[in-house]
C-alpha positions as a printed NumPy array, in Angstrom:
array([[ 89.165, 114.5  ,  89.348],
       [ 87.962, 111.32 ,  91.977],
       [ 92.362, 111.616,  92.937],
       [ 92.339, 114.98 ,  93.399],
       [ 88.927, 115.307,  95.563],
       [ 89.672, 112.546,  98.29 ],
       [ 93.058, 114.713,  98.91 ],
       [ 96.664, 114.33 ,  99.189],
       [ 97.501, 111.56 , 102.327],
       [ 96.982, 114.162, 105.344],
       [ 98.602, 110.639, 107.553],
       [101.612, 111.187, 105.827],
       [102.751, 115.002, 105.79 ],
       [101.589, 115.219, 109.877],
       [104.085, 112.15 , 110.013],
       [106.223, 113.624, 107.988],
       [106.239, 116.43 , 109.67 ],
       [106.392, 115.275, 113.686],
       [109.418, 113.668, 112.662],
       [110.712, 117.25 , 112.763],
       [109.553, 118.398, 116.4  ],
       [106.358, 120.14 , 114.407],
       [102.407, 118.88 , 115.323],
       [101.121, 120.891, 112.595],
       [ 97.163, 122.041, 113.434],
       [ 94.088, 122.084, 111.955],
       [ 94.749, 125.23 , 109.91 ],
       [ 97.788, 124.02 , 108.753],
       [ 96.435, 120.379, 107.485],
       [ 93.765, 122.22 , 105.769],
       [ 95.784, 124.266, 103.842],
       [ 98.701, 121.827, 102.827],
       [ 95.448, 119.519, 101.323],
       [ 94.05 , 123.544,  99.749],
       [ 97.495, 123.832,  98.108],
       [ 98.183, 120.039,  97.071],
       [ 94.993, 120.405,  95.066],
       [ 95.183, 123.784,  93.535],
       [ 98.541, 122.578,  92.175],
       [ 96.99 , 119.288,  90.889],
       [ 94.069, 121.176,  89.006],
       [ 96.321, 124.076,  87.645],
       [ 97.844, 120.517,  85.507],
       [ 94.935, 120.498,  83.801],
       [ 93.111, 124.222,  84.329],
       [ 92.454, 124.9  ,  80.503],
       [ 90.684, 121.568,  80.717],
       [ 88.837, 121.086,  84.163],
       [ 84.624, 121.641,  84.012],
       [ 82.814, 124.697,  84.983],
       [ 82.342, 123.291,  88.601],
       [ 86.203, 122.327,  88.938],
       [ 87.36 , 125.593,  87.124],
       [ 85.342, 126.869,  89.735],
       [ 86.797, 125.654,  92.714],
       [ 89.964, 125.643,  91.518],
       [ 89.91 , 129.927,  90.879],
       [ 88.411, 130.159,  94.345],
       [ 91.411, 128.24 ,  95.36 ],
       [ 93.626, 131.031,  93.255],
       [ 91.961, 133.284,  95.197],
       [ 92.865, 132.63 ,  98.491],
       [ 95.945, 131.128,  97.384],
       [ 97.463, 132.615,  95.109],
       [ 98.66 , 131.368,  91.678],
       [101.311, 127.876,  92.5  ],
       [104.736, 128.595,  91.893],
       [105.689, 125.922,  89.302],
       [101.981, 124.455,  87.803],
       [104.282, 123.296,  84.873],
       [106.17 , 120.782,  87.685],
       [105.194, 117.441,  89.127],
       [107.035, 118.279,  92.195],
       [109.627, 121.705,  93.291],
       [111.932, 121.151,  96.161],
       [111.933, 125.289,  97.696],
       [113.236, 126.599, 101.215],
       [110.614, 127.699, 103.505],
       [111.486, 129.466, 106.563],
       [109.059, 129.003, 109.788],
       [109.484, 128.967, 113.63 ],
       [113.712, 129.332, 113.57 ],
       [115.007, 128.835, 116.991],
       [117.419, 130.698, 119.276],
       [119.378, 127.617, 119.933],
       [120.429, 124.769, 118.408],
       [119.999, 121.3  , 118.86 ],
       [123.491, 121.351, 119.618],
       [123.633, 123.497, 121.715],
       [120.625, 122.649, 123.705],
       [121.925, 119.442, 123.991],
       [124.933, 120.655, 125.523],
       [122.954, 122.047, 128.466],
       [121.656, 120.562, 131.339],
       [118.258, 120.356, 132.26 ],
       [118.127, 122.497, 134.981],
       [120.101, 125.497, 132.57 ],
       [117.701, 124.605, 130.143],
       [114.414, 125.282, 132.045],
       [116.412, 128.234, 133.407],
       [116.557, 129.376, 129.882],
       [112.514, 128.94 , 129.302],
       [111.948, 130.86 , 131.831],
       [114.44 , 133.732, 130.682],
       [114.374, 134.224, 127.081],
       [112.31 , 136.351, 125.576],
       [111.751, 136.291, 121.134],
       [113.446, 139.768, 120.121],
       [111.293, 142.69 , 118.582],
       [112.983, 144.448, 115.818],
       [113.734, 141.322, 113.825],
       [112.573, 140.412, 110.796],
       [112.549, 136.61 , 111.335],
       [113.128, 136.474, 114.337],
       [113.235, 133.372, 116.484],
       [109.895, 132.832, 118.378],
       [108.456, 129.988, 121.577],
       [107.11 , 127.486, 119.106],
       [110.372, 127.474, 117.154],
       [113.288, 127.194, 120.817],
       [109.944, 124.124, 121.095],
       [111.031, 122.333, 118.261],
       [114.427, 121.946, 119.133],
       [113.063, 121.14 , 122.716],
       [110.712, 118.511, 121.574],
       [113.783, 117.402, 119.415],
       [116.443, 116.82 , 122.356],
       [114.013, 115.849, 124.137],
       [112.927, 112.326, 121.815],
       [117.385, 111.91 , 121.985],
       [117.411, 110.896, 125.396],
       [113.759, 111.263, 127.183],
       [115.502, 109.809, 130.461],
       [117.752, 111.975, 131.3  ],
       [114.271, 114.561, 130.869],
       [112.387, 112.713, 132.503],
       [114.03 , 112.225, 135.857],
       [113.647, 115.995, 135.451],
       [110.266, 116.53 , 134.326],
       [108.459, 118.123, 137.183],
       [111.289, 121.004, 137.317],
       [109.89 , 121.923, 133.748],
       [106.637, 123.188, 136.094],
       [105.413, 127.15 , 135.423],
       [106.533, 127.19 , 131.873],
       [104.889, 128.769, 129.29 ],
       [102.214, 125.451, 127.667],
       [104.566, 126.211, 124.096],
       [107.394, 124.621, 126.059],
       [105.184, 122.53 , 128.227],
       [103.974, 120.563, 125.07 ],
       [107.087, 120.424, 122.748],
       [108.491, 118.881, 125.805],
       [105.939, 116.165, 126.115],
       [106.182, 115.898, 122.509],
       [109.385, 114.897, 122.698],
       [108.625, 111.842, 125.142],
       [106.621, 110.337, 123.629],
       [108.14 , 110.456, 119.939],
       [111.253, 108.98 , 122.032],
       [112.795, 105.304, 120.538],
       [110.191, 102.725, 121.455],
       [113.657, 101.177, 123.059],
       [113.851, 104.263, 124.518],
       [112.081, 103.622, 128.325],
       [112.222, 106.443, 131.123],
       [110.402, 106.874, 134.626],
       [106.857, 108.034, 133.824],
       [106.148, 109.131, 137.393],
       [107.735, 112.55 , 137.035],
       [106.42 , 113.071, 133.577],
       [102.556, 112.119, 134.669],
       [102.908, 114.316, 137.876],
       [103.894, 117.066, 134.992],
       [100.782, 115.908, 132.73 ],
       [ 98.62 , 116.768, 135.898],
       [100.182, 119.567, 136.48 ],
       [ 99.298, 121.146, 133.381],
       [ 95.373, 119.503, 133.964],
       [ 95.283, 122.044, 137.17 ],
       [ 96.3  , 124.908, 134.902],
       [ 93.112, 127.491, 133.297],
       [ 93.052, 126.284, 129.808],
       [ 92.606, 130.194, 128.958],
       [ 95.63 , 132.498, 128.73 ],
       [ 94.107, 136.568, 129.003],
       [ 95.395, 137.655, 126.282],
       [ 97.481, 135.924, 124.773],
       [ 95.312, 135.317, 121.481],
       [ 96.839, 137.826, 119.725],
       [ 99.844, 135.917, 119.445],
       [ 98.809, 132.594, 118.324],
       [101.874, 132.261, 116.136],
       [104.555, 132.633, 118.658],
       [103.482, 130.909, 121.213],
       [100.278, 128.574, 122.064],
       [ 97.626, 130.189, 122.449],
       [ 95.334, 129.033, 125.507],
       [ 96.378, 125.467, 127.019],
       [ 94.268, 123.056, 125.48 ],
       [ 96.874, 122.413, 122.699],
       [ 99.28 , 121.326, 125.353],
       [ 96.715, 118.85 , 126.724],
       [ 96.071, 117.559, 123.603],
       [ 99.683, 116.052, 123.615],
       [ 99.167, 115.566, 126.988],
       [ 96.298, 112.572, 125.421],
       [ 98.756, 111.72 , 122.898],
       [101.39 , 110.928, 124.505],
       [ 99.226, 108.911, 127.073],
       [ 97.949, 106.821, 124.445],
       [102.108, 106.218, 123.662],
       [102.357, 104.728, 126.986],
       [ 99.826, 102.079, 126.541],
       [101.487, 100.505, 123.929],
       [102.912,  97.431, 124.325],
       [106.494,  97.574, 124.166],
       [109.499,  99.156, 126.512],
       [107.674, 102.685, 126.922],
       [104.573, 100.996, 127.842],
       [103.91 , 102.949, 131.28 ],
       [103.071, 100.462, 134.273],
       [100.024,  99.462, 135.622],
       [100.441, 100.469, 138.389],
       [100.023, 104.233, 137.428],
       [ 95.876, 103.458, 136.412],
       [ 94.845, 106.107, 139.212],
       [ 96.884, 108.672, 138.234],
       [ 96.507, 108.249, 134.726],
       [ 93.057, 108.345, 135.268],
       [ 92.269, 111.688, 137.207],
       [ 94.23 , 113.04 , 134.075],
       [ 92.484, 111.346, 130.934],
       [ 89.138, 112.131, 132.425],
       [ 89.076, 115.676, 132.693],
       [ 90.706, 115.767, 129.009],
       [ 87.685, 114.381, 127.459],
       [ 85.777, 117.175, 128.792],
       [ 87.536, 120.089, 126.615],
       [ 85.527, 122.448, 124.587],
       [ 87.612, 121.705, 121.412],
       [ 85.843, 120.596, 119.113],
       [ 83.459, 123.478, 119.674],
       [ 80.435, 122.816, 116.997],
       [ 81.781, 126.721, 115.596],
       [ 84.639, 125.113, 114.592],
       [ 83.584, 121.292, 113.204],
       [ 81.531, 123.281, 111.147],
       [ 84.702, 125.252, 109.583],
       [ 87.173, 122.257, 109.542],
       [ 84.522, 119.431, 109.706],
       [ 81.919, 118.452, 106.969],
       [ 83.136, 118.398, 103.042],
       [ 86.719, 120.2  , 104.35 ],
       [ 88.095, 117.317, 106.295],
       [ 86.453, 113.211, 107.412],
       [ 85.471, 112.559, 110.927],
       [ 88.27 , 110.686, 112.184],
       [ 90.684, 113.341, 111.356],
       [ 89.107, 115.854, 112.836],
       [ 88.833, 113.965, 115.996],
       [ 92.396, 113.257, 116.137],
       [ 93.028, 117.354, 115.59 ],
       [ 91.132, 118.54 , 118.767],
       [ 91.674, 117.426, 122.085],
       [ 88.409, 116.201, 123.57 ],
       [ 88.635, 114.325, 120.396],
       [ 91.906, 112.692, 121.019],
       [ 90.788, 112.175, 124.424],
       [ 88.53 , 109.816, 123.445],
       [ 90.586, 107.581, 121.224],
       [ 92.688, 107.139, 124.276],
       [ 90.306, 106.687, 126.935],
       [ 89.793, 103.507, 124.668],
       [ 93.198, 102.991, 125.129],
       [ 92.387, 103.373, 128.198],
       [ 90.04 , 100.986, 128.475],
       [ 92.678,  98.017, 126.175],
       [ 95.459,  98.428, 128.314],
       [ 93.395,  97.748, 131.403],
       [ 92.007,  94.819, 129.877],
       [ 95.358,  93.789, 128.952],
       [ 97.069,  93.932, 132.416],
       [ 94.145,  93.188, 134.959],
       [ 92.402,  90.489, 132.288],
       [ 89.559,  92.63 , 132.8  ],
       [ 85.894,  91.323, 131.159],
       [ 83.643,  94.259, 130.982],
       [ 83.515,  98.125, 131.822],
       [ 81.336,  97.457, 135.233],
       [ 85.053,  96.944, 135.826],
       [ 85.924,  99.863, 134.628],
       [ 82.886, 101.781, 135.907],
       [ 85.184, 105.514, 134.661],
       [ 85.667, 104.648, 131.37 ],
       [ 82.057, 103.467, 131.495],
       [ 80.561, 106.717, 132.63 ],
       [ 82.306, 109.232, 130.414],
       [ 81.228, 106.682, 127.174],
       [ 77.817, 106.84 , 127.824],
       [ 78.051, 110.19 , 128.797],
       [ 78.985, 111.519, 125.425],
       [ 76.686, 109.277, 123.698],
       [ 74.474, 111.619, 124.821],
       [ 73.421, 114.576, 121.866],
       [ 72.052, 117.315, 124.141],
       [ 76.058, 116.902, 125.904],
       [ 78.067, 116.335, 123.117],
       [ 76.889, 117.341, 119.768],
       [ 80.329, 116.909, 117.633],
       [ 79.766, 114.261, 115.131],
       [ 84.05 , 113.741, 115.584],
       [ 83.48 , 112.126, 119.051],
       [ 80.756, 110.387, 118.137],
       [ 82.893, 108.664, 114.677],
       [ 85.275, 107.586, 117.61 ],
       [ 82.238, 105.268, 118.718],
       [ 82.562, 103.774, 114.736],
       [ 86.087, 103.565, 114.147],
       [ 87.484, 101.524, 117.328],
       [ 83.535,  99.457, 117.652],
       [ 85.396,  96.469, 117.293],
       [ 87.72 ,  96.658, 120.192],
       [ 84.18 ,  98.128, 122.507],
       [ 82.812,  94.531, 121.535],
       [ 86.565,  92.871, 122.481],
       [ 86.612,  95.025, 126.051],
       [ 82.295,  94.488, 127.065],
       [ 79.904,  92.957, 123.783],
       [ 76.993,  93.358, 126.235],
       [ 77.724,  96.938, 126.208],
       [ 78.456,  96.992, 123.068],
       [ 75.428,  95.111, 121.953],
       [ 72.618,  97.243, 124.167],
       [ 74.21 , 100.805, 122.868],
       [ 74.076, 100.006, 119.422],
       [ 70.819, 101.714, 119.081],
       [ 72.691, 105.247, 120.337],
       [ 75.988, 104.261, 118.415],
       [ 74.515, 104.083, 115.721],
       [ 70.314, 106.002, 116.278],
       [ 68.258, 104.939, 113.632],
       [ 65.954, 108.033, 114.182],
       [ 65.434, 110.355, 111.509],
       [ 67.263, 113.255, 112.952],
       [ 69.89 , 111.579, 114.222],
       [ 70.745, 110.396, 110.999],
       [ 74.087, 112.461, 111.022],
       [ 75.086, 110.604, 113.876],
       [ 74.451, 107.422, 112.385],
       [ 76.865, 108.952, 109.284],
       [ 79.309, 109.591, 111.181],
       [ 79.717, 106.572, 113.478],
       [ 79.57 , 103.937, 109.945],
       [ 81.509, 105.917, 107.821],
       [ 84.033, 105.633, 110.846],
       [ 83.147, 102.005, 111.365],
       [ 83.563, 100.53 , 108.266],
       [ 86.543, 102.588, 106.07 ],
       [ 89.137, 102.26 , 109.418],
       [ 88.619,  99.642, 110.212],
       [ 89.021,  96.879, 108.215],
       [ 92.037,  99.847, 106.976],
       [ 93.847, 100.227, 110.356],
       [ 92.941,  98.147, 112.811],
       [ 91.068,  94.399, 111.773],
       [ 89.599,  92.843, 108.799],
       [ 85.643,  92.298, 109.593],
       [ 85.18 ,  90.695, 112.573],
       [ 82.951,  88.05 , 112.266],
       [ 81.834,  88.826, 116.228],
       [ 81.196,  92.563, 114.835],
       [ 79.478,  91.645, 112.084],
       [ 76.916,  89.462, 114.705],
       [ 76.263,  92.759, 116.532],
       [ 75.898,  95.279, 113.376],
       [ 73.687,  93.204, 110.621],
       [ 70.974,  95.572, 111.236],
       [ 73.534,  98.404, 110.877],
       [ 75.145,  96.922, 107.761],
       [ 71.335,  96.118, 105.624],
       [ 70.955,  99.705, 107.097],
       [ 74.214, 100.673, 104.954],
       [ 72.969,  99.309, 102.047],
       [ 69.696, 100.962, 102.058],
       [ 71.493, 103.851, 101.9  ],
       [ 74.211, 103.441,  99.334],
       [ 74.667, 105.856,  96.95 ],
       [ 72.872, 107.949,  99.303],
       [ 75.783, 110.113, 101.991],
       [ 75.025, 112.77 , 103.016],
       [ 77.117, 115.595, 101.809],
       [ 77.819, 117.121, 105.118],
       [ 79.8  , 114.251, 106.292],
       [ 83.119, 113.11 , 103.991],
       [ 85.243, 110.415, 104.221],
       [ 88.933, 109.223, 103.603],
       [ 87.499, 106.532, 101.479],
       [ 84.223, 105.252,  99.634],
       [ 81.852, 103.546, 102.87 ],
       [ 79.991, 101.699,  99.342],
       [ 83.41 , 100.317,  98.102],
       [ 84.024,  99.438, 102.135],
       [ 80.78 ,  98.032, 102.366],
       [ 81.11 ,  95.973,  99.134],
       [ 84.455,  94.598, 101.048],
       [ 83.078,  93.879, 104.123],
       [ 80.509,  91.48 , 103.064],
       [ 82.637,  89.89 , 100.314],
       [ 85.037,  89.209, 103.314],
       [ 81.889,  87.806, 105.136],
       [ 80.993,  85.471, 102.438],
       [ 84.587,  84.35 , 102.209],
       [ 84.904,  83.49 , 105.387],
       [ 81.537,  81.306, 105.419],
       [ 80.096,  84.164, 107.58 ],
       [ 77.355,  84.62 , 105.482],
       [ 76.321,  82.609, 102.587],
       [ 74.559,  83.27 ,  98.81 ],
       [ 70.817,  83.677, 100.069],
       [ 71.199,  86.09 , 103.342],
       [ 69.587,  89.139, 103.153],
       [ 72.135,  91.311, 102.665],
       [ 74.678,  89.737, 100.571],
       [ 71.164,  89.565,  97.4  ],
       [ 69.989,  93.018,  98.892],
       [ 73.344,  94.336,  97.741],
       [ 73.833,  92.881,  94.466],
       [ 70.005,  93.871,  93.973],
       [ 70.573,  97.011,  95.376],
       [ 74.645,  98.461,  93.972],
       [ 75.272, 100.124,  90.688],
       [ 77.276,  97.958,  87.842],
       [ 80.195, 100.258,  89.266],
       [ 80.305,  98.607,  92.563],
       [ 79.783,  95.4  ,  92.211],
       [ 83.004,  95.598,  89.886],
       [ 84.822,  96.202,  92.63 ],
       [ 82.867,  93.832,  94.742],
       [ 84.396,  91.559,  92.226],
       [ 88.028,  92.789,  90.966],
       [ 88.278,  93.025,  95.837],
       [ 88.099,  89.336,  95.016],
       [ 90.15 ,  88.998,  92.63 ],
       [ 93.047,  91.307,  94.708],
       [ 92.174,  88.99 ,  98.027],
       [ 92.75 ,  85.446,  96.133],
       [ 96.883,  86.091,  95.622],
       [ 96.993,  85.566,  99.893],
       [ 94.606,  82.658, 100.086],
       [ 95.13 ,  79.265,  99.726],
       [ 92.202,  77.503, 101.794],
       [ 90.063,  75.473,  99.273],
       [ 87.135,  76.109, 100.862],
       [ 86.907,  79.913, 100.25 ],
       [ 88.15 ,  78.739,  96.909],
       [ 85.48 ,  76.964,  96.221],
       [ 82.629,  79.904,  97.075],
       [ 84.134,  82.034,  95.252],
       [ 84.002,  79.996,  91.985],
       [ 80.   ,  79.447,  93.026],
       [ 80.067,  83.534,  93.713],
       [ 81.237,  83.792,  90.046],
       [ 78.878,  82.01 ,  88.356],
       [ 76.428,  83.078,  89.697],
       [ 76.903,  86.302,  89.263],
       [ 77.067,  85.428,  85.602],
       [ 74.024,  83.827,  85.548],
       [ 72.476,  86.3  ,  86.605],
       [ 74.346,  88.95 ,  84.479],
       [ 73.443,  86.893,  81.732],
       [ 69.947,  86.097,  82.44 ],
       [ 69.142,  89.766,  82.888],
       [ 67.413,  92.175,  80.34 ],
       [ 69.202,  95.246,  80.996],
       [ 73.136,  93.844,  80.229],
       [ 74.572,  96.436,  80.109],
       [ 73.766,  97.186,  83.872],
       [ 76.271,  93.961,  84.305],
       [ 79.187,  94.597,  81.922],
       [ 81.803,  96.291,  84.91 ],
       [ 81.373,  93.848,  87.31 ],
       [ 81.58 ,  91.161,  85.178],
       [ 84.531,  92.811,  83.281],
       [ 86.131,  92.145,  86.521],
       [ 86.475,  89.033,  87.066],
       [ 89.504,  89.447,  84.755],
       [ 91.502,  89.947,  88.951],
       [ 90.425,  86.915,  88.982],
       [ 91.956,  85.109,  85.919],
       [ 94.994,  86.754,  86.697],
       [ 95.088,  85.076,  90.789],
       [ 96.225,  81.844,  89.136],
       [ 94.414,  80.406,  92.438],
       [ 91.677,  78.055,  89.571],
       [ 92.745,  75.914,  87.116],
       [ 93.286,  76.357,  84.63 ],
       [ 90.806,  75.055,  82.381],
       [ 88.154,  76.952,  84.465],
       [ 89.807,  79.958,  84.791],
       [ 89.33 ,  80.449,  81.025],
       [ 85.318,  79.03 ,  80.255],
       [ 85.103,  82.295,  82.503],
       [ 87.971,  84.937,  81.256],
       [ 86.202,  83.678,  78.007],
       [ 82.628,  84.248,  79.159],
       [ 83.251,  87.344,  80.651],
       [ 84.451,  89.509,  77.057],
       [ 81.739,  87.429,  75.586],
       [ 79.534,  89.309,  77.882],
       [ 81.46 ,  92.543,  78.735],
       [ 83.4  ,  93.46 ,  75.271],
       [ 85.749,  93.784,  77.864],
       [ 88.235,  93.338,  80.431],
       [ 89.622,  94.846,  83.839],
       [ 92.778,  94.112,  83.866],
       [ 93.445,  93.864,  80.53 ],
       [ 97.633,  94.245,  80.751],
       [ 97.723,  91.926,  83.784],
       [ 95.011,  90.08 ,  81.94 ],
       [ 97.546,  89.98 ,  78.894],
       [100.067,  89.578,  80.616],
       [ 99.001,  86.192,  81.754],
       [ 98.36 ,  85.106,  79.017],
       [101.099,  85.718,  77.448],
       [103.062,  83.413,  80.109],
       [100.196,  80.835,  79.364],
       [100.313,  80.662,  75.631],
       [102.926,  78.306,  75.667],
       [101.015,  75.108,  77.307],
       [ 97.08 ,  76.537,  76.367],
       [ 98.294,  78.339,  72.99 ],
       [ 94.077,  77.284,  71.681],
       [ 92.773,  78.872,  74.509],
       [ 94.709,  81.746,  75.389],
       [ 94.891,  82.731,  71.846],
       [ 90.822,  82.554,  71.745],
       [ 90.427,  84.651,  75.078],
       [ 92.374,  87.469,  73.306],
       [ 90.926,  87.18 ,  69.991],
       [ 87.765,  87.946,  71.822],
       [ 88.968,  90.549,  74.01 ],
       [ 90.311,  92.568,  70.578],
       [ 86.927,  91.473,  68.834],
       [ 85.18 ,  93.578,  71.321],
       [ 85.037,  97.25 ,  72.465],
       [ 88.51 ,  98.16 ,  72.553],
       [ 89.836, 101.457,  71.99 ],
       [ 92.96 , 102.559,  69.347],
       [ 95.435, 103.258,  72.628],
       [ 93.886, 100.384,  74.619],
       [ 96.306,  98.362,  72.808],
       [ 99.639, 100.414,  73.164],
       [ 99.623,  98.879,  76.959],
       [100.067,  95.787,  75.82 ],
       [101.63 ,  96.026,  72.618],
       [104.886,  93.433,  73.743],
       [102.622,  91.42 ,  75.805],
       [100.373,  90.878,  72.984],
       [103.237,  90.632,  70.119],
       [105.033,  87.521,  72.261],
       [101.445,  85.861,  72.805],
       [100.756,  86.174,  69.474],
       [104.343,  84.996,  67.885],
       [104.56 ,  81.418,  70.551],
       [100.98 ,  80.891,  69.106],
       [101.713,  81.6  ,  65.569],
       [105.093,  78.474,  65.832],
       [102.557,  76.468,  67.934],
       [102.447,  72.908,  66.867],
       [ 98.212,  73.98 ,  67.142],
       [ 96.969,  74.474,  63.659],
       [ 93.802,  76.348,  65.657],
       [ 95.565,  77.88 ,  67.251],
       [ 97.896,  79.434,  64.334],
       [ 94.669,  80.168,  62.588],
       [ 93.482,  82.857,  65.355],
       [ 95.984,  84.051,  65.585],
       [ 96.563,  85.482,  62.223],
       [ 92.692,  86.234,  62.118],
       [ 93.758,  88.315,  65.079],
       [ 97.248,  89.846,  63.969],
       [ 94.593,  91.484,  60.638],
       [ 92.161,  92.365,  62.972],
       [ 94.869,  94.34 ,  64.985],
       [ 96.216,  95.763,  61.86 ],
       [ 91.889,  96.61 ,  60.518],
       [ 92.796,  98.698,  63.571],
       [ 95.922, 100.681,  62.345],
       [ 98.419,  98.499,  64.604],
       [100.368,  97.946,  61.401],
       [103.593,  97.379,  63.362],
       [101.509,  93.853,  64.49 ],
       [102.957,  92.51 ,  60.361],
       [105.896,  91.804,  61.506],
       [105.028,  88.884,  62.481],
       [103.646,  86.839,  60.574],
       [106.024,  88.273,  57.995],
       [109.125,  86.322,  60.403]])
């Protein structure tokens, strides 16, 4: 149910749509998520708990019954916005002919599946992306066209392959013209599916295009255009989208704030502002925001909740906080209190910024930075205090508490904090068994990529301390999942086998199981030839533990291999343990293991 609750990979969906020259709206993204959830709930609709049954019925009322509820995937044909011209036909026309056609063409009104400006715009974007240099030279000739076409034209430049360079100057002049247009178009909102309802979507595409132009590579904008670029970008940071009403409708439990921010005009612009600052830092060797007063002014302006009450905008500061530290550490330090406010009325702003930082920093931008940790130490302490108490008004693309665990483990392994550190001790004290298990699993999953002996030494010290804490606790059941996660450490193969076998045996004895069981049994089967007694002893302890009948089915083949090798071993104790284990499995109705004894 957690998988369904989290929803589909929205970023992959957006990229697929954009590859087709489409820019999905917030409504389309939300519709995709709801449809995805409805379809998967339909697979188990007869077994759903009451709360989920009500959610499923609400989705069916809104979207209709799933077309093919029995199929995991379905191939269908969907007729979306269509174009009066094919890509080949547009490619064969000169740029001036295309502009003239876009000015003159009117969609027919008496055809059911009629071509639309949106459909034509998508084809235009596709054609432009394949030959951006040809269109860039004459970009200004597109002035005066409908924003639908302008948006797709700019999208084509953005989607051009990295090696397809073009002249930015006329493209930027076109963007400048876009920003000169009144945002609202009288009477346009009556036909939002055929044409852009206003210039806001085109402005958002301007911001996206500028972001693409800040990236290193052959498509990068020359720094000489800095002043022109800022004159285009700054007004977009004041766009009304998202309004409080839109944020309430599409945010909350519907969409995480970072995803919401990149699907709004002002949000996209704020992301672009920080990319602009990084672009300037790279080319002009900027060392502080005092050298970029235009950026400093915008960042400080939108930190005022009376000016910008958007939680989505606040999430931008959290997501990019490591970059803000790299741009101007002193500014970042002095504004921690505003970005992550602690006063009670501002708690949702804190959650918006912190949730974006803790979730997105390690996933997309960076490993946890030591320097950032120093600046945000107090926020880590607050986050540990807040574990399990996040507001239901804000959703996150991943569990913030799990990310806190991952960050702290990373800082410990790197030696940034030690076993007696205040925030680390607070984490172990306040975290649930499940969350502590996640922390141990995170380390275990990281170990295969670690070679440094010092980190492996620190890992062993941590494990031994955690095992000691569990064994000395009066509430041993509260540690079972954490200790069972040692299996991830064992399968890494990073520790000397004698120590690893000893710890594995203790972990299984304590927790009565191990995770991930199938991979642990698989590794035991690989080691049994050289360590017959140790491998079988651990396996027998596992079989003696709290395993269910169907658990064995997941590692039946590996168990059979392990026991067969042990029976052929010269180690008498290993043979005896193997026989005992086979009889134990037989007593649990796994009689098939008896054939090993017959051999």
